[in-house]
Amino acid sequence: MDWIIRSGRIVDGSGLPAFEGDVALKDGKVVRLGGRIEAEGAQVFDATGCIVAPGFIDPHTHFDVQLLWDGQARPALEHGVTTIVPGNCSLSLAPLKAGDRQRVVGMFQQIEEMPDAAFDGAFEWRWESFDGYLAALKESLSINVAPLVGHSVIRLWVMGAAATERAATAEELAAMQDLLAQCLEAGAVGLSTSFVDVDENLMPVPSRYAHLEELDALAAVLGRYGRMLQVVPEFYATDITLARVDQLAELSLRYGIPTTFSPLFDSAATPDNVPRVMARVAEQMARGAQVWPQVQTRPIDISFTFEVASLLFAGLPKWYRTMRMGTEEKIAALSDPEWVAQLLAEAEPGGNGVRWAGVQVRGGVSDASLVGQTLGALAEVQGTSPAQVMIDLSLQHNLEASFIAASLGHNDSDRVGALLADGNVHVGASDAGAHIQSFATYGDTGYLLGHFVRDRGALSLEAAIKKITADTARIWGLPGRGQLAPGFAGDVAIFDAAEIDRCAEEACFDMPEEGMRYVRASKGMVGVFVNGALSWSKASGYADAPVGQIATQLPGAASA
Amino acid sequence: MSEAPFIEAAEIAPGHDGAAELVLFVRYPGAGRQTVTLDADAAEVLFEHTQTGDVSALHGVPWHHLKDVLQQRPGSGAAGGNG
């Protein structure tokens, strides 16, 4: 044995009740579990009082670029995530001809908010093919990766500039089919496409120029390999999303493939969206189609500054009028006591359901101690109103103070909890690695296990673990992962069920050239094994062990 | 009852990308109802047009009228939001 994880409460991913015992790992895999296991020379990880579960699988990430300089996909790993699916939303870093790199960089910058520095010197472009990209990843991979290949880059490879001009010819379609087959042979877990994404010029990405016949032809190739089709539908319009569910169901049935779409949000503004979409999904699943809606666990926050007119103020005409002024005019208005008095009168008790007292200072202020504090708390100390505090901070910082109105959408815990527990829902859509300068996309599993399992009882612990491990592995066809059972990969998350959660969002400067992103640290996680190697622990932090594997292939022995 | 589709309601909602967005509820003759979601830039065009920053000013406005306004803005063919 290499490791014995001692005296934990094992939730094995099957959905069956937890049980006490040890878990033994050897050569990268689980070899025994349950009861007391003794093995001379094995290292021991004390899991007393902790849950021992399979490592979590995140099916919707955008770590494609970050993995090239951070093979641990920080901070995903410390949240217990041991396998990630990058390449979503039609976008991947391969296959990609050298001459097309800049076009794809622009798409990544728009969709993931990746800074220039991330592409300029942070890694060396040495590949064009999909297997070349995987070879580059594997040099320092510490987390398992099941990469999608993006429809937009496949189109770009075959059609060049015409990829954003027209439908494909029959010859081009055949070339795309061949290219997709090569990617799947190399280890791609499927194909991603998007009906909504735009590039840095706000123009549709290449996949949006495809006719239905093109997607059908590519799905036929997926069918030969039994691989996944991931889609971003027009999620902002229920009727169109319903049509996409039907379209995916037909492709699933015709070619025997799993399909998944994301995101699906619950919103107070459109309360019939989720019930209608889920009813259609249930109807299609009953026919035998696989159309998995991905639902994120975390609520949606809205961030804003006074520099740009956020629609958050659109229900407050005086405020919105002020926000739309030029900078100098805006500062003058916010400095005018009479004008401010009118703003304050309009601000109470709150617009668009926003309670200003609960809005937090997010950044852009000289006094770091203010970050994370609510306007209500600051107002109480200063003997003024929350809206006045917001105005004062903005004026003091040249309108650059930023604020966050937390949990404004997808925030009804009863509704979202029931949705997450639905047997037809695929828990995912974290978007980890994207939107990095807008909000943190990490810790959704901690939020699931803390908020929805422990605090709300929306799902049992066993059911929630199953959803983010064995169910995900089955949906995506990841062999030998997602369960604690002999022969399965030694991917293990060990956590304190009483503590598990996500920490507060914080700005972090760990991108190339000290670029900023928002992250959340883990809470309650105590140890994470990847392919039998201790890759992160609360006590020692990250271990620099390149043990990650391409998860579409059977688990092998850890190399470190 | 109106002969043409019109804006029955308009609300501000949280968007997938962490920004607020404008949701229009379009009522069609014959009882059909559709939601149209607009980002801040598109909403700004409508507010410019209605000379107000108040969502309630959009209530009752014919949908085709707003659609024409939106389609005349630069880059209107690229409507979409990143998933």
XYZ file of C-alpha atoms in Angstrom:
643
model
C 0.000 0.000 0.000
C 1.074 3.545 -0.644
C -1.498 5.308 1.518
C -4.046 4.383 4.146
C -6.738 7.001 4.705
C -7.546 6.126 8.275
C -10.843 6.046 10.167
C -13.008 8.181 7.939
C -16.708 7.977 7.193
C -16.795 6.678 3.646
C -19.324 8.029 1.144
C -18.316 5.981 -1.858
C -20.211 7.816 -4.613
C -22.720 5.028 -5.212
C -25.453 6.808 -3.279
C -25.539 4.055 -0.659
C -25.350 4.989 3.039
C -22.008 6.082 4.449
C -19.951 3.626 6.472
C -16.900 3.787 8.730
C -13.514 2.497 7.726
C -10.177 2.939 6.034
C -9.380 3.428 2.364
C -6.176 1.965 0.933
C -4.474 3.357 -2.164
C -1.768 1.683 -4.195
C -0.296 2.443 -7.614
C -2.715 5.282 -8.133
C -5.859 3.315 -7.427
C -8.164 2.318 -4.624
C -7.312 -1.242 -3.615
C -9.381 -1.796 -0.481
C -11.902 0.044 1.624
C -13.883 -0.492 4.799
C -12.834 -1.899 8.165
C -9.352 -1.577 9.576
C -6.568 -1.898 7.029
C -2.954 -2.428 8.096
C -0.016 -2.294 5.694
C 3.601 -2.002 6.570
C 5.345 1.006 5.098
C 2.207 2.757 3.960
C 1.777 6.422 4.765
C -1.267 7.229 6.867
C -3.662 10.145 6.413
C -5.783 10.578 9.520
C -9.398 11.145 8.443
C -10.956 10.724 11.879
C -14.228 12.653 12.037
C -14.122 13.389 8.308
C -16.026 12.312 5.228
C -13.958 10.366 2.696
C -15.476 10.686 -0.778
C -14.432 10.245 -4.401
C -12.785 13.352 -5.838
C -15.329 15.703 -7.370
C -15.716 16.144 -11.123
C -16.418 19.617 -12.519
C -18.032 19.264 -15.954
C -17.992 22.902 -17.046
C -14.698 24.778 -16.764
C -12.514 27.056 -18.848
C -9.114 26.109 -17.449
C -7.705 25.497 -20.963
C -5.140 28.294 -20.716
C -4.466 28.322 -16.972
C -3.508 24.635 -17.022
C -0.465 25.517 -19.114
C 1.172 27.349 -16.212
C -0.852 25.977 -13.316
C -1.349 22.234 -13.673
C -3.289 22.177 -10.409
C -6.045 24.472 -11.675
C -5.913 26.439 -8.446
C -8.010 26.786 -6.428
C -10.281 24.059 -7.847
C -8.113 21.265 -6.448
C -8.302 22.469 -2.857
C -12.097 22.327 -3.093
C -11.851 18.579 -3.692
C -12.182 18.771 -7.471
C -9.887 16.118 -8.956
C -11.203 16.022 -12.531
C -12.163 18.955 -14.717
C -13.735 19.343 -18.152
C -12.248 22.313 -20.049
C -13.003 23.273 -23.652
C -16.623 24.281 -23.089
C -18.719 26.769 -25.049
C -17.207 25.920 -28.477
C -13.758 27.068 -27.411
C -10.563 25.070 -26.920
C -6.872 25.677 -27.536
C -6.619 22.864 -30.089
C -6.738 21.973 -32.867
C -5.436 25.394 -33.802
C -3.147 26.497 -36.616
C -0.439 28.960 -35.621
C -1.919 31.587 -37.907
C -5.286 31.430 -36.160
C -4.000 31.798 -32.607
C -4.737 35.484 -32.260
C -8.369 34.994 -33.232
C -8.836 32.367 -30.554
C -6.967 34.497 -28.011
C -9.558 37.205 -28.631
C -12.378 34.761 -27.929
C -10.715 33.590 -24.734
C -10.211 37.171 -23.616
C -13.874 37.918 -24.178
C -15.307 34.752 -22.662
C -12.804 34.086 -19.885
C -11.505 37.622 -19.285
C -7.986 36.305 -19.667
C -5.418 39.138 -19.671
C -2.955 39.587 -22.543
C -0.120 38.396 -20.335
C -1.747 34.982 -20.062
C -0.964 34.398 -23.736
C 2.228 36.395 -23.996
C 5.094 34.479 -22.447
C 3.211 32.523 -19.774
C 3.563 29.396 -21.905
C 5.080 28.346 -25.178
C 2.756 27.519 -28.088
C 4.217 24.282 -29.380
C 1.179 22.529 -30.777
C -1.392 22.743 -33.478
C -3.051 19.347 -33.112
C -5.218 18.192 -30.243
C -2.785 15.495 -29.150
C -0.012 18.110 -29.219
C -2.004 20.238 -26.779
C -2.582 17.251 -24.510
C 1.137 16.462 -24.591
C 1.895 20.034 -23.487
C -0.643 19.764 -20.673
C 0.663 16.448 -19.416
C 4.114 17.863 -18.692
C 2.891 19.464 -15.460
C -0.638 18.221 -14.910
C -1.657 17.680 -11.290
C -5.399 17.336 -11.825
C -7.281 15.005 -14.182
C -8.560 16.533 -17.387
C -11.353 15.380 -19.704
C -11.076 17.995 -22.444
C -13.778 18.943 -24.888
C -12.815 20.093 -28.348
C -14.451 23.337 -29.419
C -16.670 23.523 -32.488
C -15.456 27.063 -33.175
C -11.810 26.016 -33.455
C -12.673 22.994 -35.592
C -14.513 25.344 -37.940
C -11.615 27.778 -37.922
C -9.107 25.030 -38.769
C -11.105 23.815 -41.755
C -12.647 27.031 -43.073
C -10.226 29.773 -42.025
C -11.717 33.256 -42.284
C -14.877 31.819 -43.835
C -15.660 30.228 -40.460
C -17.367 33.471 -39.497
C -18.921 34.151 -42.851
C -20.973 31.227 -44.109
C -22.187 27.658 -43.873
C -19.752 24.838 -44.607
C -19.566 23.064 -47.962
C -19.891 19.281 -48.188
C -16.096 18.989 -48.481
C -15.573 21.196 -45.449
C -18.101 19.175 -43.472
C -16.225 15.978 -44.270
C -12.952 17.624 -43.209
C -14.510 18.727 -39.922
C -15.732 15.202 -39.299
C -12.243 13.807 -39.877
C -10.698 16.415 -37.603
C -13.191 15.757 -34.820
C -12.488 12.029 -35.078
C -8.760 12.722 -34.695
C -9.420 14.770 -31.554
C -11.617 12.050 -30.067
C -8.959 9.450 -30.842
C -6.416 11.667 -29.068
C -8.517 11.833 -25.904
C -11.210 14.480 -26.290
C -14.308 13.738 -24.222
C -16.622 15.306 -26.755
C -17.518 18.405 -28.719
C -18.674 21.756 -27.374
C -20.726 24.271 -29.309
C -22.428 27.559 -28.570
C -25.421 29.426 -29.901
C -24.765 32.595 -27.906
C -21.082 33.359 -27.367
C -19.366 36.341 -28.942
C -15.743 37.277 -29.588
C -13.811 40.344 -28.462
C -15.513 42.415 -31.177
C -18.921 41.216 -29.955
C -19.343 39.240 -33.153
C -20.685 35.672 -33.078
C -18.090 32.943 -32.553
C -17.616 30.555 -35.532
C -19.908 27.816 -34.204
C -22.857 30.192 -34.529
C -22.490 30.237 -38.320
C -23.087 26.488 -38.608
C -26.263 25.142 -40.121
C -28.138 22.337 -38.409
C -26.708 19.854 -40.908
C -23.226 20.638 -39.660
C -24.049 19.857 -36.043
C -25.808 16.712 -37.188
C -22.731 15.584 -39.148
C -20.463 16.203 -36.158
C -22.881 14.430 -33.807
C -22.663 11.422 -36.106
C -18.926 11.302 -35.408
C -19.570 11.616 -31.674
C -21.908 8.658 -32.052
C -19.097 6.472 -33.363
C -17.217 7.090 -30.118
C -20.208 7.470 -27.759
C -18.977 10.931 -26.790
C -20.600 14.045 -25.354
C -22.105 17.056 -27.093
C -22.038 20.159 -24.867
C -24.151 23.127 -25.872
C -24.712 26.687 -24.703
C -28.304 27.372 -25.768
C -30.088 30.702 -25.827
C -30.558 30.375 -22.073
C -32.081 33.832 -21.748
C -35.163 32.782 -23.761
C -37.259 29.869 -22.532
C -38.963 29.085 -25.824
C -35.693 28.851 -27.719
C -34.172 26.742 -24.952
C -37.105 24.333 -25.272
C -36.415 24.051 -28.989
C -32.755 23.311 -28.227
C -33.764 20.588 -25.750
C -35.787 18.977 -28.527
C -32.918 19.349 -30.990
C -30.428 17.782 -28.571
C -32.850 14.963 -27.825
C -33.114 14.110 -31.513
C -29.324 14.066 -31.876
C -29.014 11.962 -28.727
C -31.523 9.404 -29.958
C -30.263 9.378 -33.527
C -26.620 8.825 -32.657
C -26.801 7.349 -29.145
C -24.827 10.170 -27.564
C -25.137 12.022 -24.274
C -25.777 15.754 -24.550
C -25.656 18.478 -21.951
C -26.571 22.137 -21.988
C -25.758 24.972 -19.647
C -26.540 27.195 -17.938
C -30.041 26.779 -16.525
C -30.879 29.408 -13.920
C -33.786 29.964 -11.613
C -34.819 33.603 -11.609
C -37.517 35.526 -9.821
C -37.944 37.584 -12.996
C -38.756 34.491 -15.070
C -40.153 31.967 -12.571
C -41.664 29.699 -15.232
C -38.355 29.171 -17.047
C -37.004 26.273 -14.982
C -40.331 24.402 -14.626
C -40.952 24.562 -18.363
C -37.431 23.503 -19.320
C -37.355 20.682 -16.770
C -40.740 19.408 -17.921
C -39.440 19.221 -21.486
C -36.234 17.541 -20.317
C -38.252 14.934 -18.402
C -40.364 14.303 -21.489
C -37.285 13.743 -23.656
C -35.451 11.673 -21.033
C -38.523 9.422 -20.859
C -38.097 8.805 -24.589
C -34.586 7.572 -23.884
C -32.737 10.715 -24.909
C -29.869 12.006 -22.801
C -30.256 15.772 -22.446
C -28.640 16.833 -19.202
C -29.271 20.383 -18.005
C -26.379 21.675 -15.943
C -27.349 23.711 -12.892
C -24.880 25.685 -10.810
C -25.181 25.638 -7.064
C -24.128 29.189 -6.227
C -26.401 32.197 -6.417
C -25.672 35.033 -8.818
C -24.123 38.238 -7.523
C -24.126 41.594 -9.301
C -21.043 43.807 -9.196
C -20.989 47.483 -10.073
C -19.148 50.768 -9.782
C -20.303 54.324 -10.334
C -18.080 54.538 -13.424
C -20.507 52.592 -15.628
C -24.279 52.791 -15.602
C -25.356 49.432 -14.149
C -28.904 48.363 -14.905
C -29.187 47.768 -11.187
C -30.168 51.432 -11.023
C -32.640 51.309 -13.889
C -35.597 51.172 -11.531
C -34.415 54.374 -9.910
C -34.715 57.048 -12.612
C -32.775 59.755 -10.798
C -29.922 57.388 -10.027
C -29.831 55.940 -13.505
C -29.824 59.402 -15.010
C -26.879 60.269 -12.781
C -24.996 57.092 -13.691
C -25.338 57.853 -17.388
C -23.678 61.256 -17.049
C -20.096 61.855 -18.122
C -17.510 61.485 -15.391
C -17.073 65.173 -14.563
C -20.791 65.893 -14.643
C -21.421 62.820 -12.510
C -18.897 63.852 -9.879
C -20.396 67.350 -9.783
C -23.906 65.944 -9.320
C -22.796 63.583 -6.575
C -21.113 66.520 -4.856
C -24.250 68.665 -4.975
C -26.157 68.325 -1.652
C -29.493 69.136 -3.254
C -29.038 66.521 -5.996
C -27.818 63.941 -3.490
C -30.837 64.589 -1.262
C -33.071 63.641 -4.192
C -31.019 60.515 -4.819
C -31.256 59.485 -1.196
C -35.002 60.033 -1.149
C -35.366 57.811 -4.197
C -32.985 55.142 -2.861
C -35.113 54.140 0.098
C -36.179 51.532 0.789
C -34.345 50.096 -2.224
C -34.699 49.616 -5.919
C -35.076 46.418 -7.918
C -35.202 44.385 -4.746
C -31.753 45.543 -3.718
C -31.356 46.302 -0.055
C -28.545 48.834 -0.100
C -27.689 48.029 3.500
C -26.695 44.523 2.415
C -24.489 45.638 -0.466
C -20.801 45.026 0.249
C -17.706 47.020 -0.588
C -15.787 44.878 -3.041
C -12.639 46.831 -3.862
C -11.211 49.950 -5.448
C -10.883 51.644 -2.049
C -7.717 52.837 -0.327
C -8.645 51.339 3.043
C -8.510 47.578 2.565
C -10.356 47.024 5.834
C -13.522 48.298 4.170
C -13.550 45.424 1.672
C -16.208 42.894 2.569
C -18.074 45.270 4.884
C -21.691 46.057 4.182
C -22.911 49.555 3.464
C -25.357 49.055 6.323
C -22.601 48.399 8.846
C -20.552 51.334 7.622
C -23.620 53.577 7.687
C -24.329 52.650 11.264
C -20.810 53.561 12.336
C -20.916 56.819 10.395
C -24.460 57.733 11.431
C -25.680 58.049 7.876
C -27.531 55.995 5.240
C -26.139 53.085 3.178
C -26.713 54.975 -0.069
C -24.808 57.978 1.281
C -21.878 55.722 2.179
C -21.901 54.350 -1.374
C -21.831 57.884 -2.801
C -19.087 59.027 -0.419
C -16.837 56.067 -1.148
C -17.307 56.539 -4.886
C -16.434 60.233 -4.715
C -13.418 59.570 -2.517
C -12.055 57.074 -5.039
C -12.736 58.813 -8.317
C -15.770 56.560 -8.932
C -13.562 53.459 -8.873
C -14.907 52.002 -5.615
C -16.662 48.762 -6.475
C -19.617 47.115 -4.789
C -21.318 43.762 -4.862
C -24.988 43.007 -4.379
C -24.802 39.345 -3.387
C -27.325 36.605 -4.094
C -29.644 38.531 -6.371
C -30.478 35.643 -8.696
C -30.708 31.841 -8.616
C -31.056 32.533 -4.931
C -34.288 30.927 -3.777
C -32.830 28.045 -1.769
C -36.086 26.093 -1.729
C -36.456 26.218 -5.496
C -32.777 25.766 -6.312
C -32.412 22.994 -3.723
C -35.304 21.055 -5.246
C -33.828 21.603 -8.689
C -30.400 20.312 -7.663
C -32.038 17.206 -6.176
C -33.941 16.466 -9.404
C -32.746 13.196 -10.917
C -32.544 14.781 -14.356
C -30.291 17.625 -13.213
C -26.553 17.480 -13.760
C -24.845 19.553 -11.065
C -22.264 21.675 -12.843
C -21.940 24.893 -14.829
C -19.403 26.348 -12.417
C -17.612 28.103 -15.300
C -14.421 27.745 -13.231
C -11.566 29.577 -14.858
C -13.860 32.028 -16.693
C -15.186 35.499 -15.829
C -12.069 35.744 -13.698
C -12.121 39.512 -13.280
C -15.855 39.678 -12.573
C -16.507 37.064 -9.914
C -15.149 33.861 -8.380
C -16.228 30.628 -10.006
C -14.732 28.250 -7.432
C -16.208 26.445 -4.443
C -19.587 25.459 -5.890
C -19.176 21.943 -4.489
C -18.473 23.356 -1.022
C -21.598 25.480 -1.345
C -23.604 22.403 -2.383
C -22.388 20.327 0.555
C -22.561 23.155 3.074
C -25.605 25.200 2.157
C -27.859 22.681 0.425
C -26.896 19.448 2.216
C -25.903 20.424 5.758
C -27.852 23.649 6.280
C -30.967 23.108 4.153
C -31.297 19.339 3.876
C -32.236 19.631 0.215
C -30.242 16.486 -0.586
C -28.662 13.795 1.541
C -24.892 13.839 1.700
C -24.767 10.537 -0.161
C -27.039 11.806 -2.934
C -25.101 15.047 -3.357
C -21.748 13.250 -3.485
C -23.131 10.819 -6.045
C -24.227 13.683 -8.265
C -20.796 15.307 -8.387
C -18.831 12.066 -8.676
C -20.320 8.797 -9.987
C -23.214 10.414 -11.862
C -20.887 12.865 -13.565
C -18.426 10.120 -14.511
C -21.271 8.064 -15.962
C -22.829 10.952 -17.882
C -19.456 11.867 -19.406
C -18.163 8.333 -19.890
C -15.084 8.662 -17.684
C -13.899 5.124 -17.016
C -12.675 4.150 -13.566
C -13.521 7.445 -11.870
C -16.199 8.843 -9.611
C -16.376 6.041 -7.043
C -14.388 4.665 -4.163
C -14.174 1.009 -5.128
C -11.301 -1.377 -5.771
C -9.770 -0.680 -9.174
C -11.087 2.870 -9.385
C -8.722 5.842 -9.497
C -7.295 7.011 -6.194
C -9.082 10.366 -6.477
C -10.259 11.225 -2.977
C -11.704 14.280 -1.222
C -11.549 14.303 2.579
C -13.553 16.942 4.407
C -15.252 17.899 7.639
C -19.004 17.773 6.975
C -19.653 20.278 9.739
C -17.324 22.824 8.153
C -17.448 22.236 4.422
C -18.195 25.430 2.497
C -16.555 28.046 0.325
C -14.687 31.034 1.763
C -15.500 34.653 0.962
C -14.558 35.948 -2.448
C -11.220 37.729 -2.582
C -9.070 39.425 -5.180
C -5.920 37.465 -5.936
C -2.936 38.493 -8.075
C -1.665 35.110 -9.226
C -2.260 35.388 -12.947
C 0.769 35.926 -15.236
C 2.486 39.261 -14.552
C 0.523 39.545 -11.305
C -2.770 39.766 -13.118
C -5.856 39.900 -10.902
C -8.684 37.427 -10.605
C -11.349 36.715 -8.023
C -11.070 33.424 -6.143
C -12.555 31.633 -3.163
C -10.490 29.394 -0.904
C -11.934 26.137 0.372
C -13.356 25.668 3.831
C -13.616 22.356 5.649
C -11.582 20.407 3.085
C -8.634 18.677 4.762
C -7.045 16.551 2.054
C -7.253 15.791 -1.655
C -5.674 12.824 -3.416
C -5.258 12.655 -7.186
C -4.468 9.249 -8.659
C -3.237 8.018 -5.307
C -0.962 10.988 -4.520
C -1.656 13.558 -1.803
C -1.988 16.654 -3.967
C -3.350 19.160 -1.463
C -3.817 19.179 2.274
C -4.994 21.770 4.726
C -1.810 21.187 6.694
C 0.716 21.443 3.855
C -1.058 23.145 0.965
C -0.405 22.156 -2.623
C 2.038 19.368 -3.456
C 3.851 19.802 -6.720
C 3.151 16.310 -8.025
C 2.463 15.964 -11.777
C 0.056 13.068 -11.310
C -2.868 14.327 -13.386
C -4.135 12.176 -16.236
C -6.349 12.470 -19.275
C -9.572 11.179 -17.781
C -11.058 9.744 -20.939
C -8.526 6.954 -20.623
C -8.479 4.294 -17.925
C -6.673 5.420 -14.777
C -3.036 4.471 -14.668
C -0.437 4.473 -11.979
C 0.568 7.826 -10.531
C 4.006 8.876 -11.668
C 4.850 10.735 -8.460
C -56.722 44.220 -26.783
C -53.759 45.434 -28.788
C -53.410 44.098 -32.323
C -49.624 44.061 -32.105
C -47.222 42.550 -29.565
C -46.373 44.945 -26.772
C -44.249 45.132 -23.625
C -46.378 43.771 -20.831
C -43.704 44.099 -18.163
C -40.031 44.909 -17.809
C -37.740 43.910 -14.978
C -34.121 44.117 -13.994
C -32.603 40.697 -13.320
C -29.163 39.341 -12.473
C -27.251 38.102 -15.498
C -25.041 35.071 -15.891
C -21.953 37.270 -16.198
C -22.466 39.100 -12.909
C -24.021 42.176 -14.486
C -27.636 43.272 -14.267
C -29.749 42.796 -17.377
C -33.136 43.938 -18.620
C -35.870 41.358 -19.131
C -38.773 42.360 -21.371
C -41.998 40.379 -21.318
C -43.602 40.614 -24.724
C -47.327 39.858 -24.963
C -48.572 38.717 -28.360
C -52.138 38.857 -29.661
C -53.683 35.469 -28.957
C -52.137 35.280 -25.472
C -48.579 34.227 -26.422
C -45.882 35.589 -24.141
C -42.146 35.698 -24.690
C -39.206 36.971 -22.690
C -36.424 38.983 -24.287
C -33.270 39.591 -22.282
C -31.051 42.569 -23.052
C -27.633 43.493 -21.743
C -26.759 46.950 -20.421
C -25.704 48.320 -23.819
C -28.915 47.271 -25.514
C -31.011 48.520 -22.609
C -29.209 51.838 -22.796
C -30.393 52.206 -26.385
C -33.981 51.734 -25.268
C -33.643 54.143 -22.390
C -32.109 56.728 -24.714
C -35.050 56.242 -27.006
C -37.652 56.581 -24.275
C -35.715 59.461 -22.682
C -35.870 57.804 -19.298
C -34.003 55.442 -17.044
C -37.169 53.943 -15.701
C -38.121 50.428 -16.751
C -41.767 51.201 -16.174
C -41.625 53.628 -19.112
C -41.318 50.597 -21.376
C -44.662 49.137 -20.321
C -47.206 49.153 -23.100
C -44.704 50.103 -25.796
C -45.195 48.127 -29.042
C -42.520 45.440 -29.310
C -41.914 46.000 -33.018
C -41.144 49.608 -32.243
C -38.432 48.664 -29.733
C -37.135 45.935 -31.990
C -36.626 48.480 -34.759
C -34.718 50.713 -32.371
C -32.503 47.825 -31.277
C -31.831 46.670 -34.799
C -30.644 50.113 -35.821
C -27.881 50.186 -33.194
C -24.300 49.361 -34.239
C -23.428 45.672 -33.999
C -27.030 44.654 -33.490
C -26.492 41.541 -35.559
C -24.192 40.142 -32.897
C -26.656 39.890 -30.070
C -25.552 37.318 -27.560
C -23.978 36.893 -24.195
C -21.170 34.649 -23.235
C -22.047 31.422 -21.629
